[in-house]
């Protein structure tokens, strides 16, 4: 009875989610496969190697997962890739890494339950070891779990599900040596092992590529036919290709290995119990080990949770952001400590593998400690390396269509194969010749140089990008850049200047604002809480004597004029045992004070920063606990987003005009930060402060006022956005900044035009009995306020409008209004207060609407979105950042249009080269098929001349056209299977076929035509001139190569290759014209000159070499006329019929480059003709009722017909309303 296949899911919900089936070896299947392999000369084994699914199913039978010897894995993403894995058995003293094997053993020995001992025969005999089934896939180990009845993998310490408090209490003392050894059985060595394969392994893997196997087959076939020169040329090309490929792959492996291994192995101090510290190699670390971070810093060999002390870390390797980050110890008490540890949520307390700890902040006599949470490939760096080692295939329509096109060529080859076999049998050709010639037709149809020629355009584009400062670590994505139709931009540092300038401050006093002040360093503010907050509430540190940290913090601190010092241990007596950062005004300010003041007042300006709660993107705030020298109590200072800070302050301290004042600044594009202060209880000691939750500190505060920062737009921003909009590429702003500031910047840079209204989507979560709701607030769409609702509605109906959405609103709509998400994403231009993970979610939403999404950011908070987008561009000074596929060394967005232009040029180049190589195969195929009719063929040197001298030279030089200088509205097609491209290829094929058949039939009707022999003299050459040389140098032509049909077709087809290359090598609007590509023009001119020369002035030596025969001069002139006629017909078909008629009247709708307004602005008579012709061609091509391509296009058409969209001003939409009515508010 056949067993039903059991399928399980592993990594459920994760990016690498896979389906898994179990199999056991089957003897009779293996015997059958062995017989098949022998009979097929090993071809069956190659097929099973290329197709893992067939390989497993043909040699194994289905089995339960727990008994499986072999596993079949399939990814659940759109690529549905198959993998096979072998299961092995591992011996361990326990089944799970975080259980105590000794305790487990004692429990079962003490139990003495006879029944359990029988059922679990030997199960808990740990001395002998428990057998665990494991398998490895992409550098990750998976272990069998009896409870789950499935395989699982262990991330690290977070699998325990411990809270922050439990990590302090249960995991802060370290592991004993036996515990460490037991866990290492499951987690292995702590190393990111990038094994550099040997050249032999790489060679075997490269040679077993289907393309090279096909080439090997071709070479063997040509050698049998004695086509030694051509076979040798192909072998030479293949060897060059393989050597180049091996060199590149080996170099990448070595570079990755060196990058990973540079600091991966080092000596670390490991805690054994509370007090014992021993030196060990970092490779021995396992999750749960406690390591000591030295005062002078270290390169982190693992991911670890900082639970004792603070660290300053450079995370540029992971994020591309070179600004040091302060890491604080994990909270041990309060509400925060009760939360389950999560690496993403607690990254401010996590030290990541591969990052550099620059320095530590520690207590006198105590050590900075961290507990290892992940090791090896489970770390953030390990996962990054895995993504480089095992990249996902690039899902691009061009490559899918290329495979379909090759399948079509295989079909054409099949027809030729049958034709050759039938014709040869009818002509009584020997069996050996039939086999060779019928197989030869297959090698002719599929061009051997196709992959190399296709890659050339991308390589050239990559070089051009490097010249303009854009570095690429994923070359295949360059083509994808040519299809971008939406680009998301971060604001700060991307659209605007990275540095902020202090415009002024506005303090609050007695519940109201005082007039704005331009400086904060005046003597009158010296002792104020406002300046104290500016001087202390930051994460700055001194590295090698220089202040370093966030640019905003640097500007804010510089505005105070104060000095930051990190004192030595001897100077800390005044601050208990704590060694804090100390800030104080400059000495001249202290000495210049009023002499009547008590001495204590001078000293009180010196402030020590006792504890820091770092800035959190989720909380949108940071705070510090400080103590003024000479005072017994401590103070808390808070800074952050104004709305957040105001909500944490006492109501009476927040000015009544807070909202209006904030709006007035944000509307002008200022970045506003609010400050607050609170005096803490005197009983609080520095020990208690270290363990306090920030929620207990950041509450019941006094509002201090606002800092107004000016964030200037970069000079290049407006021009670049205008170019993108003119090219019909949608632009969005995705920022963590305030909503009104973002809207102001969007208007100033031209992302939203002055006359276009913005609708703020104010979404609120459910509260009490009220369901989740959305209020639709219309902003002023002109400098003058909209007078009433009716004018706002008219403005929206008559022209474009934009939505603006906050991160809070995004979260509410995702959860409670999912049906509105696509509608809003279609028109939302400003996304404000977006957390880093929300940026990634937004990119996924836009991709689900069939947008080809680009993301441009600074690489810090945008890592996830940069990686998720089709094309991520990081503005970084690093040459190559692993944070995104593209890195621009220029610090503005001018790189975006450059990248899109080069992407479009590379994409069109790929199309041109593919079309050319396809036509080259078909032209040669037609020539050979016609010659087979008279039992002839092209000669060895004719093949050699065509393939090496014409095809390779043209294919590699036609890819050199640079990108067009500006972006146009029209976008290139995304795939080969599109109307314009298919029509172009088919028309050229028909044209070439027609002219070759014409030549073939005409030559046989000539009066001088006869079956050619070495004695033939169609040229009327004197017998005294050549008879001797002909008879002595020309052996009998057994293959019937030399004949009039062969010579005529060789001449015509040689010109056809060049004509097709020129026709397909298009320039504007995506590439520079071909006449700017001088290598291509020189190659074409040289080949045309040579061909015309041997056509009109035959040279006996060349004729003998190319195995062509002499024909009368009149026939040569006739061939010249036919060649000129073919060139004219090809150019006419491509330019007039395809580019003008068909593209304009039939295909232009699919590109999305034409809008109704453009059509209506044309000449009425011309528009009427266009409509008539378009209807005629549309009927002909059956495109009459074809829906628009892309979900976003379809949705846009639907919303045009929806009278209730956009919702009316000030209306409210409630969750749960099935019709989603918009309730108007009076």
Short mmCIF file of C-alpha atoms in Angstrom, two decimals, residues 1040-1222:
data_model
loop_
_atom_site.label_atom_id
_atom_site.label_comp_id
_atom_site.label_asym_id
_atom_site.label_seq_id
_atom_site.Cartn_x
_atom_site.Cartn_y
_atom_site.Cartn_z
CA UNK A 1040 28.95 19.55 -50.28
CA UNK A 1041 29.87 22.85 -48.61
CA UNK A 1042 31.05 24.62 -51.76
CA UNK A 1043 28.03 25.43 -53.91
CA UNK A 1044 26.21 28.47 -55.22
CA UNK A 1045 23.36 28.24 -52.68
CA UNK A 1046 25.80 28.15 -49.78
CA UNK A 1047 27.80 31.12 -51.07
CA UNK A 1048 24.70 33.22 -51.75
CA UNK A 1049 23.12 32.47 -48.37
CA UNK A 1050 26.41 33.10 -46.57
CA UNK A 1051 26.72 36.58 -48.11
CA UNK A 1052 23.09 37.55 -47.43
CA UNK A 1053 22.93 36.09 -43.91
CA UNK A 1054 26.21 37.81 -42.91
CA UNK A 1055 24.68 41.17 -43.84
CA UNK A 1056 21.43 40.21 -42.05
CA UNK A 1057 23.28 39.79 -38.72
CA UNK A 1058 24.63 43.33 -39.02
CA UNK A 1059 21.32 44.83 -40.13
CA UNK A 1060 19.47 43.20 -37.23
CA UNK A 1061 22.13 44.46 -34.77
CA UNK A 1062 21.72 48.04 -36.01
CA UNK A 1063 17.91 47.80 -36.00
CA UNK A 1064 17.79 46.41 -32.45
CA UNK A 1065 20.49 48.72 -31.04
CA UNK A 1066 18.07 51.50 -30.15
CA UNK A 1067 19.02 54.72 -28.43
CA UNK A 1068 16.56 57.39 -27.32
CA UNK A 1069 14.62 57.56 -25.02
CA UNK A 1070 16.49 55.14 -22.74
CA UNK A 1071 20.02 54.99 -24.18
CA UNK A 1072 22.34 57.34 -26.02
CA UNK A 1073 22.13 56.96 -29.83
CA UNK A 1074 24.27 54.22 -31.34
CA UNK A 1075 26.48 56.76 -33.15
CA UNK A 1076 27.74 57.79 -29.68
CA UNK A 1077 28.87 54.17 -29.14
CA UNK A 1078 32.06 54.38 -31.18
CA UNK A 1079 33.27 50.75 -30.56
CA UNK A 1080 29.96 49.50 -31.98
CA UNK A 1081 30.04 51.91 -34.93
CA UNK A 1082 33.70 51.05 -35.75
CA UNK A 1083 32.91 47.30 -35.54
CA UNK A 1084 29.88 47.62 -37.82
CA UNK A 1085 31.77 49.81 -40.30
CA UNK A 1086 34.73 47.42 -40.40
CA UNK A 1087 32.50 44.35 -40.88
CA UNK A 1088 30.39 46.07 -43.56
CA UNK A 1089 33.56 47.13 -45.40
CA UNK A 1090 35.02 43.64 -45.26
CA UNK A 1091 31.79 41.93 -46.42
CA UNK A 1092 31.26 44.42 -49.26
CA UNK A 1093 34.88 43.96 -50.30
CA UNK A 1094 34.70 40.14 -50.52
CA UNK A 1095 31.27 40.39 -52.19
CA UNK A 1096 32.25 42.83 -54.94
CA UNK A 1097 35.96 42.01 -55.23
CA UNK A 1098 36.58 38.31 -54.57
CA UNK A 1099 39.99 37.36 -53.15
CA UNK A 1100 40.88 33.70 -53.91
CA UNK A 1101 42.66 33.18 -50.57
CA UNK A 1102 39.65 34.45 -48.59
CA UNK A 1103 37.27 32.43 -50.79
CA UNK A 1104 39.23 29.28 -50.12
CA UNK A 1105 39.38 29.97 -46.37
CA UNK A 1106 35.61 30.63 -46.11
CA UNK A 1107 34.79 27.81 -48.57
CA UNK A 1108 32.82 30.10 -50.88
CA UNK A 1109 32.76 29.80 -54.66
CA UNK A 1110 33.06 32.36 -57.38
CA UNK A 1111 29.79 33.69 -58.83
CA UNK A 1112 29.21 36.09 -61.78
CA UNK A 1113 29.48 39.82 -61.16
CA UNK A 1114 25.84 40.35 -62.13
CA UNK A 1115 24.75 37.97 -59.39
CA UNK A 1116 26.98 39.78 -56.89
CA UNK A 1117 25.25 43.06 -57.79
CA UNK A 1118 21.88 41.30 -57.44
CA UNK A 1119 22.90 40.08 -53.98
CA UNK A 1120 23.91 43.65 -53.08
CA UNK A 1121 20.47 44.91 -54.14
CA UNK A 1122 18.81 42.15 -52.07
CA UNK A 1123 20.98 43.06 -49.05
CA UNK A 1124 20.06 46.76 -49.40
CA UNK A 1125 16.39 45.79 -49.82
CA UNK A 1126 16.50 43.68 -46.68
CA UNK A 1127 18.14 46.52 -44.71
CA UNK A 1128 15.50 49.00 -45.88
CA UNK A 1129 12.65 46.58 -45.11
CA UNK A 1130 14.00 45.81 -41.61
CA UNK A 1131 14.46 49.46 -40.71
CA UNK A 1132 11.03 50.35 -42.13
CA UNK A 1133 9.32 47.54 -40.20
CA UNK A 1134 11.03 48.45 -36.92
CA UNK A 1135 10.82 52.24 -37.05
CA UNK A 1136 7.65 53.02 -38.99
CA UNK A 1137 5.35 50.10 -38.24
CA UNK A 1138 6.44 49.09 -34.73
CA UNK A 1139 7.72 52.31 -33.14
CA UNK A 1140 5.17 54.65 -34.73
CA UNK A 1141 2.00 52.75 -35.56
CA UNK A 1142 1.75 49.76 -33.24
CA UNK A 1143 3.38 51.34 -30.17
CA UNK A 1144 1.43 54.56 -30.48
CA UNK A 1145 -1.95 53.06 -31.23
CA UNK A 1146 -1.95 49.67 -29.53
CA UNK A 1147 0.78 49.22 -26.95
CA UNK A 1148 1.11 52.66 -25.38
CA UNK A 1149 -1.71 52.03 -22.93
CA UNK A 1150 0.17 49.21 -21.29
CA UNK A 1151 3.12 51.39 -20.47
CA UNK A 1152 1.12 53.83 -18.49
CA UNK A 1153 2.93 56.76 -20.01
CA UNK A 1154 -0.06 58.42 -21.58
CA UNK A 1155 -2.67 60.25 -19.55
CA UNK A 1156 -6.12 61.49 -20.58
CA UNK A 1157 -4.95 65.07 -20.31
CA UNK A 1158 -2.12 64.41 -22.76
CA UNK A 1159 -4.50 62.83 -25.25
CA UNK A 1160 -7.00 65.68 -25.00
CA UNK A 1161 -4.32 68.32 -25.52
CA UNK A 1162 -3.40 66.88 -28.93
CA UNK A 1163 -4.71 68.21 -32.22
CA UNK A 1164 -8.45 67.23 -32.55
CA UNK A 1165 -8.12 65.86 -36.08
CA UNK A 1166 -5.00 63.91 -35.15
CA UNK A 1167 -6.73 62.63 -31.99
CA UNK A 1168 -9.71 61.44 -34.10
CA UNK A 1169 -7.39 59.61 -36.48
CA UNK A 1170 -5.56 58.08 -33.54
CA UNK A 1171 -8.83 56.88 -32.00
CA UNK A 1172 -9.97 55.35 -35.28
CA UNK A 1173 -6.65 53.62 -35.92
CA UNK A 1174 -6.36 52.55 -32.29
CA UNK A 1175 -9.80 50.91 -32.42
CA UNK A 1176 -8.86 49.13 -35.66
CA UNK A 1177 -5.56 47.80 -34.31
CA UNK A 1178 -7.09 46.97 -30.94
CA UNK A 1179 -9.67 44.76 -32.66
CA UNK A 1180 -6.89 43.19 -34.66
CA UNK A 1181 -4.80 42.48 -31.54
CA UNK A 1182 -7.83 41.63 -29.33
CA UNK A 1183 -6.95 44.27 -26.74
CA UNK A 1184 -10.37 45.90 -26.60
CA UNK A 1185 -11.44 45.11 -23.03
CA UNK A 1186 -8.07 44.30 -21.51
CA UNK A 1187 -7.92 45.45 -17.88
CA UNK A 1188 -5.02 47.69 -16.82
CA UNK A 1189 -1.84 45.95 -15.75
CA UNK A 1190 -0.98 46.30 -12.06
CA UNK A 1191 -3.33 46.26 -9.09
CA UNK A 1192 -2.66 49.90 -8.32
CA UNK A 1193 -3.86 50.91 -11.81
CA UNK A 1194 -7.00 48.85 -11.44
CA UNK A 1195 -7.67 50.40 -8.02
CA UNK A 1196 -7.11 53.92 -9.39
CA UNK A 1197 -9.77 53.33 -12.06
CA UNK A 1198 -12.19 52.02 -9.42
CA UNK A 1199 -11.69 55.07 -7.20
CA UNK A 1200 -12.30 57.41 -10.13
CA UNK A 1201 -15.81 55.97 -10.32
CA UNK A 1202 -16.36 56.11 -6.52
CA UNK A 1203 -18.33 59.26 -5.66
CA UNK A 1204 -17.71 58.79 -1.92
CA UNK A 1205 -13.93 58.86 -2.25
CA UNK A 1206 -12.11 60.74 -0.86
CA UNK A 1207 -14.26 61.12 2.27
CA UNK A 1208 -15.79 64.53 2.99
CA UNK A 1209 -13.96 67.04 5.22
CA UNK A 1210 -14.14 66.35 8.98
CA UNK A 1211 -16.12 63.15 8.42
CA UNK A 1212 -15.41 60.14 10.62
CA UNK A 1213 -15.18 56.48 9.57
CA UNK A 1214 -15.76 53.81 12.21
CA UNK A 1215 -14.40 50.26 12.25
CA UNK A 1216 -16.99 47.51 11.97
CA UNK A 1217 -19.18 49.45 9.56
CA UNK A 1218 -19.53 46.97 6.71
CA UNK A 1219 -20.16 49.72 4.16
CA UNK A 1220 -17.58 52.00 5.80
CA UNK A 1221 -19.89 55.01 5.75
CA UNK A 1222 -18.19 58.32 6.41
#
